[in-house]
Each structure stands twice: as structure tokens, then as C-alpha cells.
mmCIF file of C-alpha atoms in Angstrom:
data_model
loop_
_atom_site.group_PDB
_atom_site.id
_atom_site.type_symbol
_atom_site.label_atom_id
_atom_site.label_comp_id
_atom_site.label_asym_id
_atom_site.label_seq_id
_atom_site.Cartn_x
_atom_site.Cartn_y
_atom_site.Cartn_z
ATOM 1 C CA MET A 19 18.904 -9.551 -38.151
ATOM 2 C CA GLU A 20 18.105 -6.937 -35.566
ATOM 3 C CA ILE A 21 16.307 -8.085 -32.451
ATOM 4 C CA THR A 22 14.283 -5.532 -30.477
ATOM 5 C CA LEU A 23 12.884 -5.957 -26.983
ATOM 6 C CA PRO A 24 9.219 -5.112 -26.300
ATOM 7 C CA GLY A 25 8.664 -1.743 -24.641
ATOM 8 C CA LEU A 26 12.292 -0.646 -25.088
ATOM 9 C CA ARG A 27 12.551 2.939 -23.813
ATOM 10 C CA LEU A 28 15.458 5.031 -22.652
ATOM 11 C CA PHE A 29 14.722 7.819 -20.183
ATOM 12 C CA LYS A 30 17.437 10.471 -20.226
ATOM 13 C CA GLN A 31 18.325 13.029 -17.557
ATOM 14 C CA ALA A 32 16.052 11.855 -14.728
ATOM 15 C CA HIS A 33 16.603 13.048 -11.189
ATOM 16 C CA LEU A 34 16.293 9.616 -9.742
ATOM 17 C CA TYR A 35 14.991 8.924 -6.258
ATOM 18 C CA ALA A 36 15.263 5.168 -5.964
ATOM 19 C CA PRO A 37 14.105 6.114 -3.226
ATOM 20 C CA ASP A 38 17.688 7.018 -2.340
ATOM 21 C CA ASP A 39 18.753 10.172 -4.126
ATOM 22 C CA ARG A 40 20.807 8.884 -7.081
ATOM 23 C CA GLY A 41 21.180 12.285 -8.726
ATOM 24 C CA VAL A 42 20.709 12.706 -12.460
ATOM 25 C CA GLN A 43 20.705 9.317 -14.227
ATOM 26 C CA ASP A 44 19.568 7.648 -17.424
ATOM 27 C CA PHE A 45 17.531 4.469 -17.130
ATOM 28 C CA LEU A 46 16.490 1.869 -19.643
ATOM 29 C CA ILE A 47 13.339 -0.239 -19.477
ATOM 30 C CA ALA A 48 12.253 -3.259 -21.529
ATOM 31 C CA ALA A 49 9.590 -5.917 -21.167
ATOM 32 C CA GLY A 50 8.204 -4.160 -18.092
ATOM 33 C CA LYS A 51 11.522 -4.176 -16.217
ATOM 34 C CA ILE A 52 14.326 -1.729 -15.452
ATOM 35 C CA VAL A 53 17.340 -3.170 -17.263
ATOM 36 C CA ALA A 54 19.983 -0.512 -16.798
ATOM 37 C CA ILE A 55 20.702 2.671 -14.777
ATOM 38 C CA ALA A 56 23.769 4.822 -15.400
ATOM 39 C CA PRO A 57 24.797 8.458 -15.655
ATOM 40 C CA GLU A 58 24.922 8.097 -19.432
ATOM 41 C CA ILE A 59 23.383 5.352 -21.603
ATOM 42 C CA ASP A 60 23.921 5.468 -25.355
ATOM 43 C CA ALA A 61 20.858 4.572 -27.415
ATOM 44 C CA SER A 62 22.738 4.197 -30.693
ATOM 45 C CA GLY A 63 23.155 0.450 -30.227
ATOM 46 C CA LEU A 64 19.534 -0.125 -29.246
ATOM 47 C CA PRO A 65 17.411 -0.600 -32.369
ATOM 48 C CA GLY A 66 13.784 0.413 -31.966
ATOM 49 C CA CYS A 67 14.423 2.187 -28.695
ATOM 50 C CA GLU A 68 12.290 5.240 -27.886
ATOM 51 C CA VAL A 69 14.316 7.997 -26.199
ATOM 52 C CA ILE A 70 12.543 10.305 -23.734
ATOM 53 C CA ASN A 71 14.425 13.291 -22.232
ATOM 54 C CA LEU A 72 13.043 14.116 -18.793
ATOM 55 C CA GLN A 73 15.135 17.289 -18.373
ATOM 56 C CA GLN A 74 15.992 16.445 -14.733
ATOM 57 C CA ALA A 75 12.399 15.858 -13.671
ATOM 58 C CA ILE A 76 11.974 13.878 -10.430
ATOM 59 C CA VAL A 77 11.428 10.155 -10.896
ATOM 60 C CA CYS A 78 10.518 7.947 -7.940
ATOM 61 C CA PRO A 79 9.048 4.434 -7.395
ATOM 62 C CA GLY A 80 5.308 4.008 -7.797
ATOM 63 C CA PHE A 81 3.314 3.951 -4.567
ATOM 64 C CA ILE A 82 2.380 0.597 -3.031
ATOM 65 C CA ASP A 83 -0.971 0.988 -1.285
ATOM 66 C CA GLN A 84 -1.412 -2.036 0.953
ATOM 67 C CA HIS A 85 -4.858 -1.176 2.345
ATOM 68 C CA VAL A 86 -7.590 -0.613 -0.260
ATOM 69 C CA HIS A 87 -11.231 -1.708 -0.340
ATOM 70 C CA LEU A 88 -11.077 -2.741 -3.994
ATOM 71 C CA ILE A 89 -14.643 -4.079 -4.122
ATOM 72 C CA GLY A 90 -15.967 -1.457 -1.734
ATOM 73 C CA GLY A 91 -16.511 -1.283 1.991
ATOM 74 C CA GLY A 92 -19.012 0.220 4.366
ATOM 75 C CA GLY A 93 -22.597 -0.857 4.870
ATOM 76 C CA GLU A 94 -22.757 0.297 8.511
ATOM 77 C CA ALA A 95 -26.019 2.173 7.805
ATOM 78 C CA GLY A 96 -27.613 -0.415 5.551
ATOM 79 C CA PRO A 97 -27.150 -1.690 1.969
ATOM 80 C CA HIS A 98 -27.350 1.754 0.420
ATOM 81 C CA THR A 99 -24.172 2.772 2.292
ATOM 82 C CA ARG A 100 -22.012 0.085 0.693
ATOM 83 C CA THR A 101 -19.232 1.886 -1.186
ATOM 84 C CA PRO A 102 -18.672 0.974 -4.860
ATOM 85 C CA GLU A 103 -15.777 -0.868 -6.487
ATOM 86 C CA VAL A 104 -12.641 1.137 -7.172
ATOM 87 C CA ARG A 105 -11.812 2.223 -10.712
ATOM 88 C CA LEU A 106 -8.349 1.794 -12.222
ATOM 89 C CA SER A 107 -8.074 5.518 -13.050
ATOM 90 C CA LYS A 108 -8.564 6.551 -9.407
ATOM 91 C CA LEU A 109 -5.669 4.371 -8.343
ATOM 92 C CA VAL A 110 -3.156 5.358 -10.999
ATOM 93 C CA GLU A 111 -3.958 9.075 -10.842
ATOM 94 C CA ALA A 112 -2.924 8.851 -7.176
ATOM 95 C CA GLY A 113 0.435 7.294 -8.169
ATOM 96 C CA ILE A 114 -0.517 3.767 -7.097
ATOM 97 C CA THR A 115 1.148 1.102 -9.221
ATOM 98 C CA SER A 116 0.763 -1.805 -6.766
ATOM 99 C CA VAL A 117 -2.241 -2.405 -4.537
ATOM 100 C CA VAL A 118 -3.381 -4.883 -1.860
ATOM 101 C CA GLY A 119 -7.125 -5.325 -1.537
ATOM 102 C CA LEU A 120 -9.088 -6.420 1.547
ATOM 103 C CA LEU A 121 -12.532 -6.623 3.074
ATOM 104 C CA GLY A 122 -13.867 -4.532 5.956
ATOM 105 C CA THR A 123 -16.891 -4.597 8.249
ATOM 106 C CA ASP A 124 -19.022 -6.371 5.644
ATOM 107 C CA GLY A 125 -17.793 -9.919 5.255
ATOM 108 C CA ILE A 126 -21.352 -11.112 4.692
ATOM 109 C CA THR A 127 -22.498 -9.484 1.426
ATOM 110 C CA ARG A 128 -18.904 -9.169 0.167
ATOM 111 C CA HIS A 129 -16.687 -12.200 -0.291
ATOM 112 C CA PRO A 130 -13.011 -13.076 -0.726
ATOM 113 C CA GLU A 131 -13.896 -14.745 -4.012
ATOM 114 C CA SER A 132 -15.152 -11.433 -5.449
ATOM 115 C CA LEU A 133 -12.036 -9.669 -4.119
ATOM 116 C CA LEU A 134 -9.836 -12.252 -5.869
ATOM 117 C CA ALA A 135 -11.657 -11.565 -9.146
ATOM 118 C CA LYS A 136 -11.072 -7.832 -8.726
ATOM 119 C CA THR A 137 -7.320 -8.264 -8.106
ATOM 120 C CA ARG A 138 -7.063 -10.291 -11.302
ATOM 121 C CA ALA A 139 -9.049 -7.641 -13.182
ATOM 122 C CA LEU A 140 -6.680 -4.870 -12.072
ATOM 123 C CA GLU A 141 -3.660 -6.953 -13.083
ATOM 124 C CA ASN A 142 -5.197 -7.306 -16.532
ATOM 125 C CA GLU A 143 -5.869 -3.580 -16.701
ATOM 126 C CA GLY A 144 -2.275 -2.658 -16.067
ATOM 127 C CA ILE A 145 -1.165 -2.544 -12.383
ATOM 128 C CA SER A 146 0.019 -5.156 -9.847
ATOM 129 C CA ALA A 147 -2.558 -6.369 -7.317
ATOM 130 C CA TRP A 148 -2.746 -8.777 -4.375
ATOM 131 C CA MET A 149 -5.235 -9.370 -1.542
ATOM 132 C CA LEU A 150 -5.686 -10.417 2.034
ATOM 133 C CA THR A 151 -8.171 -13.132 2.917
ATOM 134 C CA GLY A 152 -10.524 -12.669 5.900
ATOM 135 C CA ALA A 153 -12.526 -9.605 6.984
ATOM 136 C CA TYR A 154 -13.310 -7.956 10.347
ATOM 137 C CA SER A 155 -14.666 -11.093 11.988
ATOM 138 C CA LEU A 156 -13.226 -14.375 13.184
ATOM 139 C CA PRO A 157 -13.399 -17.129 12.128
ATOM 140 C CA SER A 158 -12.106 -15.613 8.882
ATOM 141 C CA PRO A 159 -14.143 -15.878 5.700
ATOM 142 C CA THR A 160 -11.876 -17.669 3.235
ATOM 143 C CA ILE A 161 -11.913 -19.126 -0.274
ATOM 144 C CA THR A 162 -10.518 -22.620 0.387
ATOM 145 C CA GLY A 163 -11.926 -23.114 3.883
ATOM 146 C CA SER A 164 -8.893 -22.047 5.893
ATOM 147 C CA VAL A 165 -6.476 -19.108 6.136
ATOM 148 C CA ASP A 166 -3.340 -21.214 5.684
ATOM 149 C CA ARG A 167 -4.698 -22.893 2.489
ATOM 150 C CA ASP A 168 -5.706 -19.516 1.013
ATOM 151 C CA VAL A 169 -2.263 -18.078 1.577
ATOM 152 C CA ALA A 170 -0.356 -21.166 0.526
ATOM 153 C CA LEU A 171 -2.341 -22.078 -2.570
ATOM 154 C CA ILE A 172 -3.805 -18.909 -4.094
ATOM 155 C CA ASP A 173 -1.240 -16.802 -5.886
ATOM 156 C CA LYS A 174 -2.840 -13.460 -5.073
ATOM 157 C CA VAL A 175 -3.423 -14.061 -1.346
ATOM 158 C CA ILE A 176 -0.476 -12.885 0.771
ATOM 159 C CA GLY A 177 -1.997 -12.785 4.252
ATOM 160 C CA VAL A 178 -5.110 -12.276 6.391
ATOM 161 C CA LYS A 179 -6.972 -9.362 7.944
ATOM 162 C CA CYS A 180 -9.244 -8.975 10.975
ATOM 163 C CA ALA A 181 -10.466 -6.233 13.334
ATOM 164 C CA ILE A 182 -9.551 -5.750 17.007
ATOM 165 C CA SER A 183 -10.280 -3.130 19.650
ATOM 166 C CA ASP A 184 -13.345 -2.048 17.701
ATOM 167 C CA HIS A 185 -17.099 -2.342 18.449
ATOM 168 C CA ARG A 186 -17.575 -3.692 14.910
ATOM 169 C CA SER A 187 -15.194 -6.623 15.480
ATOM 170 C CA SER A 188 -16.368 -10.097 16.515
ATOM 171 C CA ALA A 189 -14.597 -9.652 19.886
ATOM 172 C CA PRO A 190 -12.087 -12.421 19.147
ATOM 173 C CA GLY A 191 -10.269 -14.150 22.020
ATOM 174 C CA ASN A 192 -6.516 -14.177 22.304
ATOM 175 C CA GLU A 193 -6.320 -17.836 21.285
ATOM 176 C CA GLN A 194 -8.389 -17.176 18.151
ATOM 177 C CA LEU A 195 -6.143 -14.297 17.139
ATOM 178 C CA ALA A 196 -2.983 -16.269 17.754
ATOM 179 C CA ASN A 197 -4.288 -19.195 15.728
ATOM 180 C CA MET A 198 -5.221 -16.910 12.789
ATOM 181 C CA ALA A 199 -1.777 -15.276 12.780
ATOM 182 C CA ALA A 200 -0.045 -18.638 13.035
ATOM 183 C CA LEU A 201 -2.019 -20.045 10.098
ATOM 184 C CA ALA A 202 -1.187 -17.025 7.938
ATOM 185 C CA ARG A 203 2.489 -17.390 8.884
ATOM 186 C CA VAL A 204 2.617 -21.122 7.987
ATOM 187 C CA GLY A 205 0.659 -20.516 4.781
ATOM 188 C CA GLY A 206 3.245 -17.895 3.847
ATOM 189 C CA LEU A 207 6.098 -20.309 4.470
ATOM 190 C CA LEU A 208 4.479 -22.959 2.285
ATOM 191 C CA GLY A 209 3.567 -20.491 -0.490
ATOM 192 C CA GLU A 210 6.801 -18.439 -0.388
ATOM 193 C CA LYS A 211 4.905 -15.299 0.622
ATOM 194 C CA ALA A 212 4.929 -12.797 3.438
ATOM 195 C CA GLY A 213 2.200 -14.596 5.424
ATOM 196 C CA ILE A 214 1.205 -11.389 7.221
ATOM 197 C CA SER A 215 -1.669 -10.610 9.570
ATOM 198 C CA VAL A 216 -3.174 -7.106 9.340
ATOM 199 C CA PHE A 217 -5.223 -5.799 12.237
ATOM 200 C CA HIS A 218 -7.761 -3.053 11.765
ATOM 201 C CA MET A 219 -7.470 -0.934 14.921
ATOM 202 C CA GLY A 220 -10.556 0.733 16.385
ATOM 203 C CA ASN A 221 -10.944 3.331 19.124
ATOM 204 C CA SER A 222 -11.304 0.945 22.050
ATOM 205 C CA PRO A 223 -9.112 1.658 25.097
ATOM 206 C CA ARG A 224 -7.757 -1.894 24.712
ATOM 207 C CA GLY A 225 -5.494 -0.590 21.917
ATOM 208 C CA LEU A 226 -2.721 -3.037 21.036
ATOM 209 C CA ALA A 227 -3.354 -5.363 23.991
ATOM 210 C CA PRO A 228 -4.642 -8.170 21.681
ATOM 211 C CA LEU A 229 -1.387 -8.051 19.688
ATOM 212 C CA GLU A 230 0.649 -8.147 22.851
ATOM 213 C CA ALA A 231 -1.243 -11.254 23.865
ATOM 214 C CA ILE A 232 -0.324 -12.930 20.579
ATOM 215 C CA LEU A 233 3.344 -12.153 21.198
ATOM 216 C CA GLN A 234 3.154 -13.502 24.744
ATOM 217 C CA HIS A 235 1.302 -16.722 23.935
ATOM 218 C CA ALA A 236 2.378 -17.630 20.416
ATOM 219 C CA ASP A 237 5.575 -17.851 18.406
ATOM 220 C CA VAL A 238 4.561 -15.609 15.464
ATOM 221 C CA PRO A 239 7.353 -13.064 14.731
ATOM 222 C CA ILE A 240 6.470 -9.492 15.584
ATOM 223 C CA SER A 241 7.404 -8.512 12.027
ATOM 224 C CA LYS A 242 4.399 -10.487 10.702
ATOM 225 C CA LEU A 243 1.785 -8.527 12.698
ATOM 226 C CA LEU A 244 0.673 -5.156 11.288
ATOM 227 C CA PRO A 245 -1.623 -2.806 13.200
ATOM 228 C CA THR A 246 -3.226 -0.283 10.810
ATOM 229 C CA HIS A 247 -5.050 3.033 11.401
ATOM 230 C CA VAL A 248 -2.718 3.580 14.360
ATOM 231 C CA ASN A 249 -2.983 7.383 14.038
ATOM 232 C CA ARG A 250 -6.733 7.389 14.822
ATOM 233 C CA ALA A 251 -6.226 8.013 18.583
ATOM 234 C CA GLU A 252 -3.415 9.506 20.653
ATOM 235 C CA PRO A 253 -3.103 6.607 23.195
ATOM 236 C CA LEU A 254 -3.161 4.063 20.367
ATOM 237 C CA PHE A 255 -0.394 5.902 18.505
ATOM 238 C CA ALA A 256 1.779 5.992 21.611
ATOM 239 C CA GLN A 257 1.412 2.204 21.887
ATOM 240 C CA ALA A 258 2.145 1.855 18.143
ATOM 241 C CA LYS A 259 5.404 3.762 18.425
ATOM 242 C CA ALA A 260 6.544 1.476 21.233
ATOM 243 C CA PHE A 261 5.521 -1.554 19.113
ATOM 244 C CA ALA A 262 7.648 -0.251 16.192
ATOM 245 C CA ARG A 263 10.656 0.446 18.410
ATOM 246 C CA ARG A 264 10.546 -3.249 19.414
ATOM 247 C CA GLY A 265 10.818 -4.320 15.776
ATOM 248 C CA GLY A 266 7.229 -4.374 14.594
ATOM 249 C CA TYR A 267 5.795 -2.559 11.575
ATOM 250 C CA ILE A 268 3.015 0.034 11.937
ATOM 251 C CA ASP A 269 0.730 1.276 9.184
ATOM 252 C CA ILE A 270 -0.349 4.937 9.255
ATOM 253 C CA THR A 271 -3.542 5.840 7.405
ATOM 254 C CA SER A 272 -3.247 8.890 5.122
ATOM 255 C CA SER A 273 -6.991 9.497 4.964
ATOM 256 C CA ILE A 274 -7.169 10.019 8.779
ATOM 257 C CA GLU A 275 -6.847 13.740 9.534
ATOM 258 C CA THR A 276 -7.698 13.821 13.247
ATOM 259 C CA PRO A 277 -6.427 13.527 15.874
ATOM 260 C CA ILE A 278 -3.134 12.954 14.066
ATOM 261 C CA ASP A 279 -2.679 13.403 10.349
ATOM 262 C CA ALA A 280 -0.302 10.979 8.650
ATOM 263 C CA ALA A 281 2.524 13.394 7.964
ATOM 264 C CA THR A 282 2.517 14.639 11.584
ATOM 265 C CA ALA A 283 2.391 11.066 12.793
ATOM 266 C CA ILE A 284 5.517 10.134 10.846
ATOM 267 C CA ALA A 285 7.393 13.236 11.952
ATOM 268 C CA SER A 286 6.394 12.556 15.580
ATOM 269 C CA ALA A 287 7.428 8.901 15.383
ATOM 270 C CA LEU A 288 10.856 9.844 13.951
ATOM 271 C CA ARG A 289 11.449 12.264 16.807
ATOM 272 C CA ASP A 290 10.540 9.446 19.240
ATOM 273 C CA GLY A 291 13.079 7.030 17.777
ATOM 274 C CA VAL A 292 10.911 4.991 15.409
ATOM 275 C CA PRO A 293 12.932 4.058 12.305
ATOM 276 C CA LEU A 294 11.560 4.760 8.814
ATOM 277 C CA ALA A 295 12.154 1.090 8.118
ATOM 278 C CA ARG A 296 9.236 0.251 10.461
ATOM 279 C CA MET A 297 6.599 2.725 9.173
ATOM 280 C CA THR A 298 4.270 2.326 6.189
ATOM 281 C CA VAL A 299 1.528 4.563 4.808
ATOM 282 C CA SER A 300 -1.709 3.360 3.208
ATOM 283 C CA SER A 301 -4.868 5.164 2.118
ATOM 284 C CA ASP A 302 -7.772 2.953 3.316
ATOM 285 C CA GLY A 303 -9.046 4.057 -0.039
ATOM 286 C CA ASN A 304 -12.602 3.301 -1.136
ATOM 287 C CA GLY A 305 -13.472 2.330 2.421
ATOM 288 C CA SER A 306 -16.288 3.956 4.327
ATOM 289 C CA GLN A 307 -15.551 6.695 6.845
ATOM 290 C CA PRO A 308 -18.318 6.232 9.437
ATOM 291 C CA VAL A 309 -18.761 8.599 12.373
ATOM 292 C CA PHE A 310 -20.164 7.144 15.586
ATOM 293 C CA ASP A 311 -21.281 8.906 18.752
ATOM 294 C CA SER A 312 -20.358 7.836 22.290
ATOM 295 C CA GLU A 313 -23.148 5.233 22.296
ATOM 296 C CA GLY A 314 -22.018 3.614 19.027
ATOM 297 C CA LYS A 315 -24.770 5.212 16.937
ATOM 298 C CA LEU A 316 -23.850 6.109 13.343
ATOM 299 C CA THR A 317 -24.078 9.891 12.847
ATOM 300 C CA GLY A 318 -22.437 10.245 9.391
ATOM 301 C CA ILE A 319 -20.584 8.361 6.685
ATOM 302 C CA GLY A 320 -18.224 9.180 3.822
ATOM 303 C CA VAL A 321 -15.810 7.446 1.422
ATOM 304 C CA ALA A 322 -12.006 7.579 1.637
ATOM 305 C CA GLY A 323 -10.169 8.719 -1.478
ATOM 306 C CA PHE A 324 -6.606 8.151 -2.639
ATOM 307 C CA GLU A 325 -5.321 11.714 -3.030
ATOM 308 C CA SER A 326 -4.265 11.707 0.621
ATOM 309 C CA LEU A 327 -1.179 9.630 -0.252
ATOM 310 C CA LEU A 328 0.417 12.358 -2.363
ATOM 311 C CA SER A 329 -0.784 15.045 0.028
ATOM 312 C CA THR A 330 0.988 13.268 2.899
ATOM 313 C CA LEU A 331 4.216 13.077 0.894
ATOM 314 C CA GLN A 332 4.002 16.774 0.085
ATOM 315 C CA GLN A 333 3.400 17.668 3.737
ATOM 316 C CA LEU A 334 6.340 15.555 4.856
ATOM 317 C CA VAL A 335 8.659 17.497 2.552
ATOM 318 C CA HIS A 336 7.193 20.994 2.660
ATOM 319 C CA ARG A 337 5.830 21.250 6.198
ATOM 320 C CA HIS A 338 8.039 18.833 8.151
ATOM 321 C CA GLN A 339 11.211 19.418 6.106
ATOM 322 C CA LEU A 340 11.917 15.714 5.547
ATOM 323 C CA PRO A 341 14.269 15.020 2.622
ATOM 324 C CA LEU A 342 12.333 13.540 -0.292
ATOM 325 C CA GLU A 343 14.358 10.335 -0.261
ATOM 326 C CA GLN A 344 13.264 9.741 3.360
ATOM 327 C CA ALA A 345 9.668 10.899 2.827
ATOM 328 C CA LEU A 346 9.217 8.368 -0.022
ATOM 329 C CA ARG A 347 10.176 5.299 1.994
ATOM 330 C CA PRO A 348 6.854 4.657 3.844
ATOM 331 C CA PHE A 349 5.043 4.639 0.470
ATOM 332 C CA THR A 350 7.546 2.501 -1.408
ATOM 333 C CA GLN A 351 10.576 0.576 -0.126
ATOM 334 C CA THR A 352 9.390 -0.127 3.418
ATOM 335 C CA VAL A 353 6.017 -1.423 2.186
ATOM 336 C CA ALA A 354 7.733 -3.651 -0.341
ATOM 337 C CA GLU A 355 10.042 -5.051 2.364
ATOM 338 C CA PHE A 356 7.133 -5.798 4.683
ATOM 339 C CA LEU A 357 5.137 -7.494 1.926
ATOM 340 C CA GLY A 358 8.110 -9.454 0.621
ATOM 341 C CA PHE A 359 8.109 -7.844 -2.817
ATOM 342 C CA ALA A 360 11.769 -7.826 -3.830
ATOM 343 C CA HIS A 361 10.913 -6.482 -7.277
ATOM 344 C CA LYS A 362 8.837 -3.563 -6.063
ATOM 345 C CA GLY A 363 9.294 -0.312 -4.103
ATOM 346 C CA GLN A 364 12.636 0.719 -5.568
ATOM 347 C CA LEU A 365 14.179 1.723 -8.879
ATOM 348 C CA ALA A 366 16.978 -0.716 -9.549
ATOM 349 C CA GLU A 367 18.097 -3.065 -12.280
ATOM 350 C CA GLY A 368 15.785 -6.099 -12.402
ATOM 351 C CA CYS A 369 12.900 -4.352 -10.623
ATOM 352 C CA ASP A 370 9.515 -3.759 -12.231
ATOM 353 C CA ALA A 371 9.346 -0.530 -14.208
ATOM 354 C CA ASP A 372 6.806 1.097 -11.832
ATOM 355 C CA PHE A 373 7.569 4.766 -11.438
ATOM 356 C CA ILE A 374 6.121 8.251 -11.061
ATOM 357 C CA ILE A 375 7.376 11.417 -12.755
ATOM 358 C CA LEU A 376 6.856 14.335 -10.413
ATOM 359 C CA THR A 377 6.930 18.085 -10.974
ATOM 360 C CA ALA A 378 9.226 20.331 -8.945
ATOM 361 C CA GLY A 379 6.247 21.008 -6.626
ATOM 362 C CA LEU A 380 5.774 17.232 -6.118
ATOM 363 C CA HIS A 381 2.643 16.924 -8.227
ATOM 364 C CA ILE A 382 2.108 13.850 -10.385
ATOM 365 C CA ASP A 383 2.869 14.356 -14.082
ATOM 366 C CA GLU A 384 3.134 10.787 -15.350
ATOM 367 C CA VAL A 385 2.684 7.288 -13.872
ATOM 368 C CA TRP A 386 4.196 4.171 -15.454
ATOM 369 C CA ALA A 387 3.349 0.631 -14.348
ATOM 370 C CA LYS A 388 5.115 -2.468 -15.631
ATOM 371 C CA GLY A 389 6.741 -0.321 -18.290
ATOM 372 C CA LYS A 390 3.558 1.261 -19.655
ATOM 373 C CA MET A 391 2.358 4.807 -19.262
ATOM 374 C CA LEU A 392 -1.009 4.960 -17.433
ATOM 375 C CA VAL A 393 -1.109 8.660 -16.483
ATOM 376 C CA ARG A 394 -0.121 11.640 -18.622
ATOM 377 C CA ASN A 395 -0.242 15.292 -17.449
ATOM 378 C CA GLY A 396 -1.775 14.110 -14.166
ATOM 379 C CA TYR A 397 -4.723 12.279 -15.761
ATOM 380 C CA ALA A 398 -5.272 8.617 -16.606
ATOM 381 C CA CYS A 399 -4.568 7.899 -20.249
ATOM 382 C CA VAL A 400 -5.470 4.226 -19.702
ATOM 383 C CA LYS A 401 -8.855 3.479 -18.170
ATOM 384 C CA GLY A 402 -10.444 0.432 -16.665
ATOM 385 C CA THR A 403 -12.530 -1.887 -18.841
ATOM 386 C CA PHE A 404 -15.873 -0.221 -18.040
ATOM 387 C CA GLU A 405 -14.734 3.369 -17.481
#
């Protein structure tokens, strides 16, 4: 009796960036996993196997976007400025196969419980999803009543978020911040998760001073503290580069164009001795993009998209002449390492079959997540439940 594995497919002649350049390889997937990679794999002994010849098209890991407002953000100009929930098609058409959701300014009319429901919905619809507990303010809004319990007990919660150096934060004290980060760390130990703390960075001249205070007065490892939006101001970015050279991770926002766009930020950081292994890129997708004047008055608002991820990758390769295998790392392998996802961010035997097929010009042709095609010819062929 012949036994066939679900989703058994053999991809022939792929130019594989894993993200290391592996050259032209065949790879076999089954049950949502990559089960074999080799220069030549024979399908004759694989009953029921679909064979797909990629004719040396570029194949790379799916993007891991660790900063997305899955249930919307905003609200800085009243309820009508709350951004809507994200749709599955918007994520996958941008090459995102794994996502981490979080809350922003509004931790009052939006709740971690609703965010948890959305992460489960996206998992059901075809991609991998996690979340951070908390929001801008401290004490953190949580599901169980404490940060450590959320991280330790809820499968989808991998850390916590808050805001610092921003006029929309709750102006937390150093002791509060250290306690929050320590709770996330311990919750991560108990739940076998990363236990990370993500810090939304604003434009305040204080910059990374609150993180420095945590490191001086608490025993949380620097590798568990992630400042994000670090390319939003020149002085902040200078501090962020120093933070990364000391062993911390920094998250660069692809939807920020001024004063430093994401591709330029990465190229600058590399010249200044920051290793690729300490830089990640996220979109801040579906979050609001408010504009404030010098007195803190809102003068405009928009919504961040997801297309900036691919655009940043293209700029790194075409404008800054970074080899593709290096340009891919902040979107894939480095993010996976920071988040503790051993099965994500790379194309290797035993990893999830999350991958993007790119054209020669680095445009998205197909996106596969957990072994299933979600994008064909650049457009979603699988939609969310209510799309």
C-alpha cells in the first residue's frame, strides 16, 4: 500500500537564498515543513508528489513582521481616526508569513483579549501569528492580570510592549520599566518563550536613556530589550547604533521615510560597525501615522501600509549594493533569532515551509505559508474569512 504525505510537493531548480545563497537547489515540502534540500531530488519514489519547476527563480524565507497593529491603531484625533483591523491579503501580498501583533496609543478602547482573538484568526486563515501584551502605558493592560502570567501561560503571548520618550506615553519611571521587563523575562523563562520587551520610541530628547536605566538598575539581559522606530530621529539613531554595538537588538521601521529611511539606516549602521545579526526591520503596519507640531497638536494622520518591507529590501540591493543574502537577514533570520523561533526565518530541513518566490527584479510572484500557496502572480489567492 502506498502512503502519501499531505501537501507533498517538490520544487525543482530554485535559486535558494536560505537566506545564505545556496545556489540552485531542489527542495521538498510535506505537511507544512521543508523535509529535504539537495541539488537534485528524484520524485519517482514519491507517490502523489506534485513537481513544480521554478526555472532558477529566487526563493527566500517569508518575511517575519514583528510590529503590526493587527486590530488597528491610532485614535489620536478621536474615535473616527481609529485604524481598522488588518486583512490577511494585505499581509501575504507583502510577503509576510509570520506576524507579531501589538497595541499602540489606544489601550483603552482596544484590548489584549481582542488582539489574542485576531492572532488566532490569522493562524486559522493560513499564516503564523503571535502577540505582545501591554500597550503604550504602564501599568500594562494584560489578559491574566500580570505581564509574567500572560507570557508564561498564553501560547500566543511572547513578550510585552510599552512607549518611552514620547509625549503619548504614561511617563513611566525607571523602576516601573525595569519591573515590566523583568516580569516579561521571567514569564518567558517559565513559558519557554523569548520574554522580550519592545519599546516604542518617540521623538523626545531623552532617547534611549530609559533603557540605559534598566540596564544599570536591573539584571535583564540587553538582548531582551528592543527599541523600535529608531530611525525616526538622527540623535536617536546614533544612540541605537551604540546600543546595538554593545549587543542589543534594534528595530528599524520600514514605513518611516524621514529623516532616515530604513534602507539608508541599515547601510549607515553597517558602515558604523553594527552587525546584521543585531538589526531587524518591521513595518508598523496598520498603525496610524500622526503628525504633531512643536506644541504637540495633531496636524495630520495616515495609516502605515506593508509594501515598505519589500521596497526596503529592493533599495538595499539596488541602491546600496548589499548582496541579497545579507539584505534578507533583517526581515527573516535575525528576527527569528530575536523572537526565539527556531523553525522560522530560514529555509532548512525541519523548518516551516514559509517562503517567497521573487522575480529577477525582486518583486513578489508567489508566497507560501506552512506549505500552502497564499499569493499567486503577486496577488492573494487565499483571502481572509470576510474578504
